[in-house]
XYZ file of C-alpha atoms in Angstrom:
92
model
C 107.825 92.945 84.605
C 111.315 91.505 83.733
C 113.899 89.207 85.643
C 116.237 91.885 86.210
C 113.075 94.486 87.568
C 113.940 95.393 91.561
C 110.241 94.292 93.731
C 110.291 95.769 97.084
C 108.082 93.078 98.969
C 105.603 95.495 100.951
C 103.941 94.116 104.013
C 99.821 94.215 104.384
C 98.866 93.476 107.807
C 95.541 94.277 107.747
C 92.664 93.960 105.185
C 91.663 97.342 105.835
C 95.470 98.590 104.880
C 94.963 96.568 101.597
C 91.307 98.195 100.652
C 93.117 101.687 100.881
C 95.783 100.068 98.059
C 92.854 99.163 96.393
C 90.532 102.059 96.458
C 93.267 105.291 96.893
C 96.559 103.389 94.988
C 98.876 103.949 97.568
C 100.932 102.310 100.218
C 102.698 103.457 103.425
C 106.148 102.449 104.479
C 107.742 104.054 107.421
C 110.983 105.813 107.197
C 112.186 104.102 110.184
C 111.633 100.630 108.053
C 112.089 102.094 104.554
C 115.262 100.812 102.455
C 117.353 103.312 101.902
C 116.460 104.646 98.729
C 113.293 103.320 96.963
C 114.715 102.185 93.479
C 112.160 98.920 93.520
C 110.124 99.463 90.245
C 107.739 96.863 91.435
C 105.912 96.425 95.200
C 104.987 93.081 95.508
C 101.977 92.779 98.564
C 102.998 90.064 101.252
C 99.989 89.157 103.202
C 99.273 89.240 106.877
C 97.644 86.330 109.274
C 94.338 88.660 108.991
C 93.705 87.443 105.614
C 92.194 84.356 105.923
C 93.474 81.795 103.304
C 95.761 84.505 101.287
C 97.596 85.000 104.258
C 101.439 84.438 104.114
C 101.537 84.727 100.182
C 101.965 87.356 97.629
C 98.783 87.442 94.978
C 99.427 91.202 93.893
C 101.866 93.521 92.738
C 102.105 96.921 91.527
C 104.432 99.287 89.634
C 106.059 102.020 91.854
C 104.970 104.856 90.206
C 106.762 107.938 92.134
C 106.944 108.391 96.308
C 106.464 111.271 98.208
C 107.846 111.583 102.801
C 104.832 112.533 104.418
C 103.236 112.322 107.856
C 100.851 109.898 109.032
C 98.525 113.127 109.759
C 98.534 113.629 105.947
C 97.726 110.251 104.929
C 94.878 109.794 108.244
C 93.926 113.796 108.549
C 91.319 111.512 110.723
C 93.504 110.550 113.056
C 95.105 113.739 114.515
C 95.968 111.969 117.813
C 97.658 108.814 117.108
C 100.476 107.705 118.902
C 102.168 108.440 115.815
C 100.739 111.110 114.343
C 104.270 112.791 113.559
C 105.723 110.055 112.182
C 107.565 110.199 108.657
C 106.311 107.795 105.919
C 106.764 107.282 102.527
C 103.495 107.183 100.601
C 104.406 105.079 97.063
């Protein structure tokens, strides 16, 4: 990374949203929320109050690889009937 790189600082609520990160190597952001245009090069991973004594800091980071507007259906095929199930997200 470099002082001039662009880091989108990502929020990570939950634990659970962080083990998908982890284990699948992506992240959700919903259009709605999304900057316009993803040109960060970098996500940095702000922590939630759900994770104990990380929360409220950035320890992890990640190069944006590529991004791809899906719906939440796509990324939880589990989940058919979530309130929002239709809903546009970016999956980085």
């Amino acid at each position: 990374m470099y002082p001039e790189d662009r880091v989108l600082v990502a929020y990570v609520p939950d634990p659970a949203d962080f083990a998908i990160l982890q284990q699948e190597g992506w992240y959700r952001i919903p259009q709605q929320h999304a900057p316009k245009g993803l040109y960060a090069e970098y996500l940095a991973f702000y922590f939630g109050r759900r994770f104990g004594l990380e929360k409220w800091t950035i320890s992890y980071y990640a190069p944006r690889l590529g991004h791809e507007l899906v719906t939440r259906t796509a990324l939880f095929p589990d989940e058919p009937d979530h309130p929002r199930a239709q809903a546009l997200y970016y999956k980085v």
